[in-house]
Amino acid sequence: AQTPVKVTVTGAAGQIGYALLFRIASGQLLGADVPVKLSLLEIPQAVKAAEGTAMELDDCAFPLLSGIEITDDPNTAFDGASVALLVGAMPRKAGMERGDLLEANGGIFGPQGKAINDNAADDIRVLVVGNPANTNALIAQQHAPDVPAERFTAMTRLDHNRALSQLAAKLQVPVTEIKKMTIWGNHSATQYPDLFHAEVGGKIAAEQVDEAWLRDTFIPTVAKRGAAIIEARGASSAASAANAAIDHVYDWVNGTEWTSAAIPSDGSYGVPEGIISSFPVASRDGKWEIIQGLEIDAFSRERIDASVRELTEERDAVRQLGLI
Ligand code: NAX
């Protein structure tokens, strides 16, 4: 039998954790033939709640789940891990400045990056979900000099899936008819969902909707969907976020022709090298590759640049705070 793959989930007692762990244990993260060992990292106050979730995982008797460990020590949590889903983060509280938020998250993602560096398996793949996801991923990466930089990624797959769903509803087509959707930039309100390369029924999506809808409805609806969910549900997106995390890792490991992921820039499309920005990507042989050669029109250029500017500002801010 195959040796189980260790998957570490931080913030395991949170609401995304609750939606995520059962799907990992059932085989949806890595495949229906890959046994997994779960490692749950929480802060000391939430370890007991994580133990409760682990009791429920036990009660599912998942054939692929070979074990669960629960800890508040990052070194233990990431020891031998091949996949790390960094979900736990410090949320923005009322009156918190951006600097305070980045600093609080630096205190989480710096040490976790170092613990990954020192303890994880050689094939470690990291997905940061906790916000501000792109910059948290950069902080973790900068504390893990021995891990290839490209193994640190941040999640824009939920934005990608939201864009698919909005466009499918508008054109009244199944989501499977939409190809080549792309989210560019930061997982924030400045993100740019691009319909100039997306195709529906083999034709460019932007040409099948009117410009006003694209600009004034589609882009803001995708970018502000998180707030709309909070407004309706009274709690932030959890099941859809967990679903997107599953999609991201599954495609990274198993391959895909086209999706969106925030990965370290190699300078493509004028995005400064090193920042972790969302691109159109393919995955081949277990590696993300930025899809090259797309023409960027003036409308898209302006929006990509604005989101990338926000990312470089966040990078400069964490540099100034000494977090990277
Ligand atoms: P919850 O507040 O329900 O859970 C977060 C959990 O993280 C808590 O149990 C907390 O104890 C734990 N935690 C905090 N610091 C930790 C640390 N240092 N080590 C380990 N665990 C720690 O939040 P939830 O709704 O699960 O959301 C988690 C994160 O995902 C938030 O930062 C949220 O903003 C972010 N999101 C990111 C999305 C994306 O698309 N990238 C979408 C969904 C979500 O909003």
JSON list of N, CA and C and ligand atoms in Angstrom, two decimals, residues 10-17 41-43 46 87-89 108 112 128-131 133 155 158-159 187 236-238 241, ligand 1:
[
{"chain": "A", "resi": 10, "resn": "THR", "atom": "N", "xyz": [-3.72, 24.61, 8.93]},
{"chain": "A", "resi": 10, "resn": "THR", "atom": "CA", "xyz": [-3.70, 25.55, 10.06]},
{"chain": "A", "resi": 10, "resn": "THR", "atom": "C", "xyz": [-5.07, 26.22, 10.18]},
{"chain": "A", "resi": 11, "resn": "GLY", "atom": "N", "xyz": [-5.39, 26.64, 11.39]},
{"chain": "A", "resi": 11, "resn": "GLY", "atom": "CA", "xyz": [-6.73, 27.21, 11.59]},
{"chain": "A", "resi": 11, "resn": "GLY", "atom": "C", "xyz": [-7.78, 26.13, 11.46]},
{"chain": "A", "resi": 12, "resn": "ALA", "atom": "N", "xyz": [-7.39, 24.92, 11.84]},
{"chain": "A", "resi": 12, "resn": "ALA", "atom": "CA", "xyz": [-8.21, 23.73, 11.61]},
{"chain": "A", "resi": 12, "resn": "ALA", "atom": "C", "xyz": [-9.56, 23.78, 12.33]},
{"chain": "A", "resi": 13, "resn": "ALA", "atom": "N", "xyz": [-9.63, 24.54, 13.44]},
{"chain": "A", "resi": 13, "resn": "ALA", "atom": "CA", "xyz": [-10.89, 24.61, 14.19]},
{"chain": "A", "resi": 13, "resn": "ALA", "atom": "C", "xyz": [-11.81, 25.70, 13.67]},
{"chain": "A", "resi": 14, "resn": "GLY", "atom": "N", "xyz": [-11.38, 26.43, 12.66]},
{"chain": "A", "resi": 14, "resn": "GLY", "atom": "CA", "xyz": [-12.20, 27.51, 12.11]},
{"chain": "A", "resi": 14, "resn": "GLY", "atom": "C", "xyz": [-13.25, 26.99, 11.15]},
{"chain": "A", "resi": 15, "resn": "GLN", "atom": "N", "xyz": [-14.01, 27.90, 10.59]},
{"chain": "A", "resi": 15, "resn": "GLN", "atom": "CA", "xyz": [-15.13, 27.45, 9.74]},
{"chain": "A", "resi": 15, "resn": "GLN", "atom": "C", "xyz": [-14.66, 26.92, 8.38]},
{"chain": "A", "resi": 16, "resn": "ILE", "atom": "N", "xyz": [-13.60, 27.46, 7.81]},
{"chain": "A", "resi": 16, "resn": "ILE", "atom": "CA", "xyz": [-13.09, 26.86, 6.58]},
{"chain": "A", "resi": 16, "resn": "ILE", "atom": "C", "xyz": [-12.51, 25.48, 6.90]},
{"chain": "A", "resi": 17, "resn": "GLY", "atom": "N", "xyz": [-11.80, 25.39, 8.00]},
{"chain": "A", "resi": 17, "resn": "GLY", "atom": "CA", "xyz": [-11.25, 24.09, 8.42]},
{"chain": "A", "resi": 17, "resn": "GLY", "atom": "C", "xyz": [-12.33, 23.03, 8.50]},
{"chain": "A", "resi": 41, "resn": "LEU", "atom": "N", "xyz": [-3.10, 22.22, 12.95]},
{"chain": "A", "resi": 41, "resn": "LEU", "atom": "CA", "xyz": [-2.39, 23.22, 13.77]},
{"chain": "A", "resi": 41, "resn": "LEU", "atom": "C", "xyz": [-3.40, 24.28, 14.21]},
{"chain": "A", "resi": 42, "resn": "GLU", "atom": "N", "xyz": [-3.41, 24.52, 15.51]},
{"chain": "A", "resi": 42, "resn": "GLU", "atom": "CA", "xyz": [-4.29, 25.57, 16.05]},
{"chain": "A", "resi": 42, "resn": "GLU", "atom": "C", "xyz": [-3.54, 26.35, 17.13]},
{"chain": "A", "resi": 43, "resn": "ILE", "atom": "N", "xyz": [-4.12, 27.47, 17.53]},
{"chain": "A", "resi": 43, "resn": "ILE", "atom": "CA", "xyz": [-3.61, 28.19, 18.68]},
{"chain": "A", "resi": 43, "resn": "ILE", "atom": "C", "xyz": [-4.09, 27.43, 19.93]},
{"chain": "A", "resi": 46, "resn": "ALA", "atom": "N", "xyz": [-7.73, 26.98, 20.88]},
{"chain": "A", "resi": 46, "resn": "ALA", "atom": "CA", "xyz": [-8.65, 26.32, 19.94]},
{"chain": "A", "resi": 46, "resn": "ALA", "atom": "C", "xyz": [-8.30, 24.84, 19.73]},
{"chain": "A", "resi": 87, "resn": "VAL", "atom": "N", "xyz": [-4.56, 28.27, 6.57]},
{"chain": "A", "resi": 87, "resn": "VAL", "atom": "CA", "xyz": [-5.90, 28.88, 6.61]},
{"chain": "A", "resi": 87, "resn": "VAL", "atom": "C", "xyz": [-6.02, 29.87, 7.78]},
{"chain": "A", "resi": 88, "resn": "GLY", "atom": "N", "xyz": [-5.43, 29.54, 8.91]},
{"chain": "A", "resi": 88, "resn": "GLY", "atom": "CA", "xyz": [-5.53, 30.39, 10.11]},
{"chain": "A", "resi": 88, "resn": "GLY", "atom": "C", "xyz": [-4.76, 31.69, 9.91]},
{"chain": "A", "resi": 89, "resn": "ALA", "atom": "N", "xyz": [-5.40, 32.81, 10.22]},
{"chain": "A", "resi": 89, "resn": "ALA", "atom": "CA", "xyz": [-4.77, 34.12, 10.06]},
{"chain": "A", "resi": 89, "resn": "ALA", "atom": "C", "xyz": [-5.39, 35.07, 11.07]},
{"chain": "A", "resi": 108, "resn": "ILE", "atom": "N", "xyz": [2.50, 35.39, 12.47]},
{"chain": "A", "resi": 108, "resn": "ILE", "atom": "CA", "xyz": [1.99, 34.02, 12.24]},
{"chain": "A", "resi": 108, "resn": "ILE", "atom": "C", "xyz": [2.75, 33.36, 11.07]},
{"chain": "A", "resi": 112, "resn": "GLN", "atom": "N", "xyz": [5.65, 30.24, 10.76]},
{"chain": "A", "resi": 112, "resn": "GLN", "atom": "CA", "xyz": [5.16, 29.04, 10.05]},
{"chain": "A", "resi": 112, "resn": "GLN", "atom": "C", "xyz": [6.03, 28.75, 8.83]},
{"chain": "A", "resi": 128, "resn": "VAL", "atom": "N", "xyz": [-1.65, 29.33, 0.69]},
{"chain": "A", "resi": 128, "resn": "VAL", "atom": "CA", "xyz": [-2.11, 30.26, 1.73]},
{"chain": "A", "resi": 128, "resn": "VAL", "atom": "C", "xyz": [-3.53, 30.72, 1.40]},
{"chain": "A", "resi": 129, "resn": "VAL", "atom": "N", "xyz": [-4.41, 30.50, 2.35]},
{"chain": "A", "resi": 129, "resn": "VAL", "atom": "CA", "xyz": [-5.82, 30.93, 2.22]},
{"chain": "A", "resi": 129, "resn": "VAL", "atom": "C", "xyz": [-6.07, 32.14, 3.12]},
{"chain": "A", "resi": 130, "resn": "GLY", "atom": "N", "xyz": [-5.44, 32.16, 4.29]},
{"chain": "A", "resi": 130, "resn": "GLY", "atom": "CA", "xyz": [-5.66, 33.23, 5.29]},
{"chain": "A", "resi": 130, "resn": "GLY", "atom": "C", "xyz": [-5.24, 34.58, 4.75]},
{"chain": "A", "resi": 131, "resn": "ASN", "atom": "N", "xyz": [-6.07, 35.57, 4.95]},
{"chain": "A", "resi": 131, "resn": "ASN", "atom": "CA", "xyz": [-5.83, 36.91, 4.39]},
{"chain": "A", "resi": 131, "resn": "ASN", "atom": "C", "xyz": [-4.93, 37.79, 5.26]},
{"chain": "A", "resi": 133, "resn": "ALA", "atom": "N", "xyz": [-3.91, 37.03, 1.77]},
{"chain": "A", "resi": 133, "resn": "ALA", "atom": "CA", "xyz": [-3.31, 35.76, 1.37]},
{"chain": "A", "resi": 133, "resn": "ALA", "atom": "C", "xyz": [-2.00, 35.92, 0.57]},
{"chain": "A", "resi": 155, "resn": "MET", "atom": "N", "xyz": [-4.34, 31.70, -2.65]},
{"chain": "A", "resi": 155, "resn": "MET", "atom": "CA", "xyz": [-5.58, 31.26, -3.29]},
{"chain": "A", "resi": 155, "resn": "MET", "atom": "C", "xyz": [-6.36, 32.39, -3.95]},
{"chain": "A", "resi": 158, "resn": "LEU", "atom": "N", "xyz": [-11.09, 30.74, -5.53]},
{"chain": "A", "resi": 158, "resn": "LEU", "atom": "CA", "xyz": [-12.48, 31.06, -5.19]},
{"chain": "A", "resi": 158, "resn": "LEU", "atom": "C", "xyz": [-12.96, 32.20, -6.08]},
{"chain": "A", "resi": 159, "resn": "ASP", "atom": "N", "xyz": [-12.12, 33.20, -6.30]},
{"chain": "A", "resi": 159, "resn": "ASP", "atom": "CA", "xyz": [-12.48, 34.31, -7.19]},
{"chain": "A", "resi": 159, "resn": "ASP", "atom": "C", "xyz": [-12.71, 33.78, -8.61]},
{"chain": "A", "resi": 187, "resn": "HIS", "atom": "N", "xyz": [-5.73, 38.89, -4.23]},
{"chain": "A", "resi": 187, "resn": "HIS", "atom": "CA", "xyz": [-7.02, 38.42, -3.72]},
{"chain": "A", "resi": 187, "resn": "HIS", "atom": "C", "xyz": [-7.57, 39.53, -2.82]},
{"chain": "A", "resi": 236, "resn": "SER", "atom": "N", "xyz": [-18.71, 34.50, 6.94]},
{"chain": "A", "resi": 236, "resn": "SER", "atom": "CA", "xyz": [-17.98, 34.59, 5.68]},
{"chain": "A", "resi": 236, "resn": "SER", "atom": "C", "xyz": [-17.96, 33.23, 4.96]},
{"chain": "A", "resi": 237, "resn": "SER", "atom": "N", "xyz": [-17.65, 33.30, 3.67]},
{"chain": "A", "resi": 237, "resn": "SER", "atom": "CA", "xyz": [-17.61, 32.10, 2.82]},
{"chain": "A", "resi": 237, "resn": "SER", "atom": "C", "xyz": [-16.72, 31.05, 3.46]},
{"chain": "A", "resi": 238, "resn": "ALA", "atom": "N", "xyz": [-17.23, 29.84, 3.57]},
{"chain": "A", "resi": 238, "resn": "ALA", "atom": "CA", "xyz": [-16.41, 28.79, 4.17]},
{"chain": "A", "resi": 238, "resn": "ALA", "atom": "C", "xyz": [-16.40, 27.56, 3.26]},
{"chain": "A", "resi": 241, "resn": "ALA", "atom": "N", "xyz": [-14.89, 28.45, -0.02]},
{"chain": "A", "resi": 241, "resn": "ALA", "atom": "CA", "xyz": [-13.44, 28.68, 0.12]},
{"chain": "A", "resi": 241, "resn": "ALA", "atom": "C", "xyz": [-12.72, 27.35, 0.25]},
{"chain": "B", "resi": 1, "resn": "NAX", "atom": "P1", "xyz": [-12.18, 31.42, 11.39]},
{"chain": "B", "resi": 1, "resn": "NAX", "atom": "O1", "xyz": [-11.98, 32.61, 12.24]},
{"chain": "B", "resi": 1, "resn": "NAX", "atom": "O2", "xyz": [-13.44, 30.63, 11.46]},
{"chain": "B", "resi": 1, "resn": "NAX", "atom": "O3", "xyz": [-10.98, 30.39, 11.67]},
{"chain": "B", "resi": 1, "resn": "NAX", "atom": "C1", "xyz": [-9.66, 30.77, 11.72]},
{"chain": "B", "resi": 1, "resn": "NAX", "atom": "C2", "xyz": [-8.96, 29.80, 12.65]},
{"chain": "B", "resi": 1, "resn": "NAX", "atom": "O4", "xyz": [-7.56, 30.07, 12.59]},
{"chain": "B", "resi": 1, "resn": "NAX", "atom": "C3", "xyz": [-9.38, 29.93, 14.11]},
{"chain": "B", "resi": 1, "resn": "NAX", "atom": "O5", "xyz": [-9.78, 28.66, 14.58]},
{"chain": "B", "resi": 1, "resn": "NAX", "atom": "C4", "xyz": [-8.11, 30.41, 14.80]},
{"chain": "B", "resi": 1, "resn": "NAX", "atom": "O6", "xyz": [-7.97, 29.89, 16.12]},
{"chain": "B", "resi": 1, "resn": "NAX", "atom": "C5", "xyz": [-7.03, 29.87, 13.87]},
{"chain": "B", "resi": 1, "resn": "NAX", "atom": "N1", "xyz": [-5.74, 30.53, 13.99]},
{"chain": "B", "resi": 1, "resn": "NAX", "atom": "C6", "xyz": [-5.46, 31.84, 14.22]},
{"chain": "B", "resi": 1, "resn": "NAX", "atom": "N2", "xyz": [-4.15, 32.03, 14.33]},
{"chain": "B", "resi": 1, "resn": "NAX", "atom": "C7", "xyz": [-3.56, 30.84, 14.14]},
{"chain": "B", "resi": 1, "resn": "NAX", "atom": "C8", "xyz": [-2.22, 30.40, 14.14]},
{"chain": "B", "resi": 1, "resn": "NAX", "atom": "N3", "xyz": [-1.21, 31.24, 14.38]},
{"chain": "B", "resi": 1, "resn": "NAX", "atom": "N4", "xyz": [-1.97, 29.09, 13.92]},
{"chain": "B", "resi": 1, "resn": "NAX", "atom": "C9", "xyz": [-2.97, 28.22, 13.72]},
{"chain": "B", "resi": 1, "resn": "NAX", "atom": "N5", "xyz": [-4.27, 28.57, 13.72]},
{"chain": "B", "resi": 1, "resn": "NAX", "atom": "C10", "xyz": [-4.56, 29.87, 13.92]},
{"chain": "B", "resi": 1, "resn": "NAX", "atom": "O7", "xyz": [-11.87, 31.92, 9.88]},
{"chain": "B", "resi": 1, "resn": "NAX", "atom": "P2", "xyz": [-12.28, 31.22, 8.51]},
{"chain": "B", "resi": 1, "resn": "NAX", "atom": "O8", "xyz": [-13.63, 31.65, 8.10]},
{"chain": "B", "resi": 1, "resn": "NAX", "atom": "O9", "xyz": [-11.99, 29.77, 8.60]},
{"chain": "B", "resi": 1, "resn": "NAX", "atom": "O10", "xyz": [-11.25, 31.95, 7.52]},
{"chain": "B", "resi": 1, "resn": "NAX", "atom": "C11", "xyz": [-9.86, 31.74, 7.62]},
{"chain": "B", "resi": 1, "resn": "NAX", "atom": "C12", "xyz": [-9.10, 32.72, 6.72]},
{"chain": "B", "resi": 1, "resn": "NAX", "atom": "O11", "xyz": [-9.46, 32.55, 5.36]},
{"chain": "B", "resi": 1, "resn": "NAX", "atom": "C13", "xyz": [-9.38, 34.19, 7.03]},
{"chain": "B", "resi": 1, "resn": "NAX", "atom": "O12", "xyz": [-8.12, 34.87, 7.04]},
{"chain": "B", "resi": 1, "resn": "NAX", "atom": "C14", "xyz": [-10.20, 34.64, 5.84]},
{"chain": "B", "resi": 1, "resn": "NAX", "atom": "O13", "xyz": [-10.04, 36.03, 5.59]},
{"chain": "B", "resi": 1, "resn": "NAX", "atom": "C15", "xyz": [-9.60, 33.81, 4.75]},
{"chain": "B", "resi": 1, "resn": "NAX", "atom": "N6", "xyz": [-10.38, 33.66, 3.51]},
{"chain": "B", "resi": 1, "resn": "NAX", "atom": "C16", "xyz": [-9.69, 33.65, 2.34]},
{"chain": "B", "resi": 1, "resn": "NAX", "atom": "C17", "xyz": [-10.31, 33.44, 1.12]},
{"chain": "B", "resi": 1, "resn": "NAX", "atom": "C18", "xyz": [-9.52, 33.41, -0.15]},
{"chain": "B", "resi": 1, "resn": "NAX", "atom": "O14", "xyz": [-10.16, 33.32, -1.20]},
{"chain": "B", "resi": 1, "resn": "NAX", "atom": "N7", "xyz": [-8.19, 33.47, -0.17]},
{"chain": "B", "resi": 1, "resn": "NAX", "atom": "C19", "xyz": [-11.79, 33.30, 1.05]},
{"chain": "B", "resi": 1, "resn": "NAX", "atom": "C20", "xyz": [-12.42, 32.87, 2.32]},
{"chain": "B", "resi": 1, "resn": "NAX", "atom": "C21", "xyz": [-11.83, 33.49, 3.56]},
{"chain": "B", "resi": 1, "resn": "NAX", "atom": "O15", "xyz": [-12.40, 34.75, 3.76]}
]
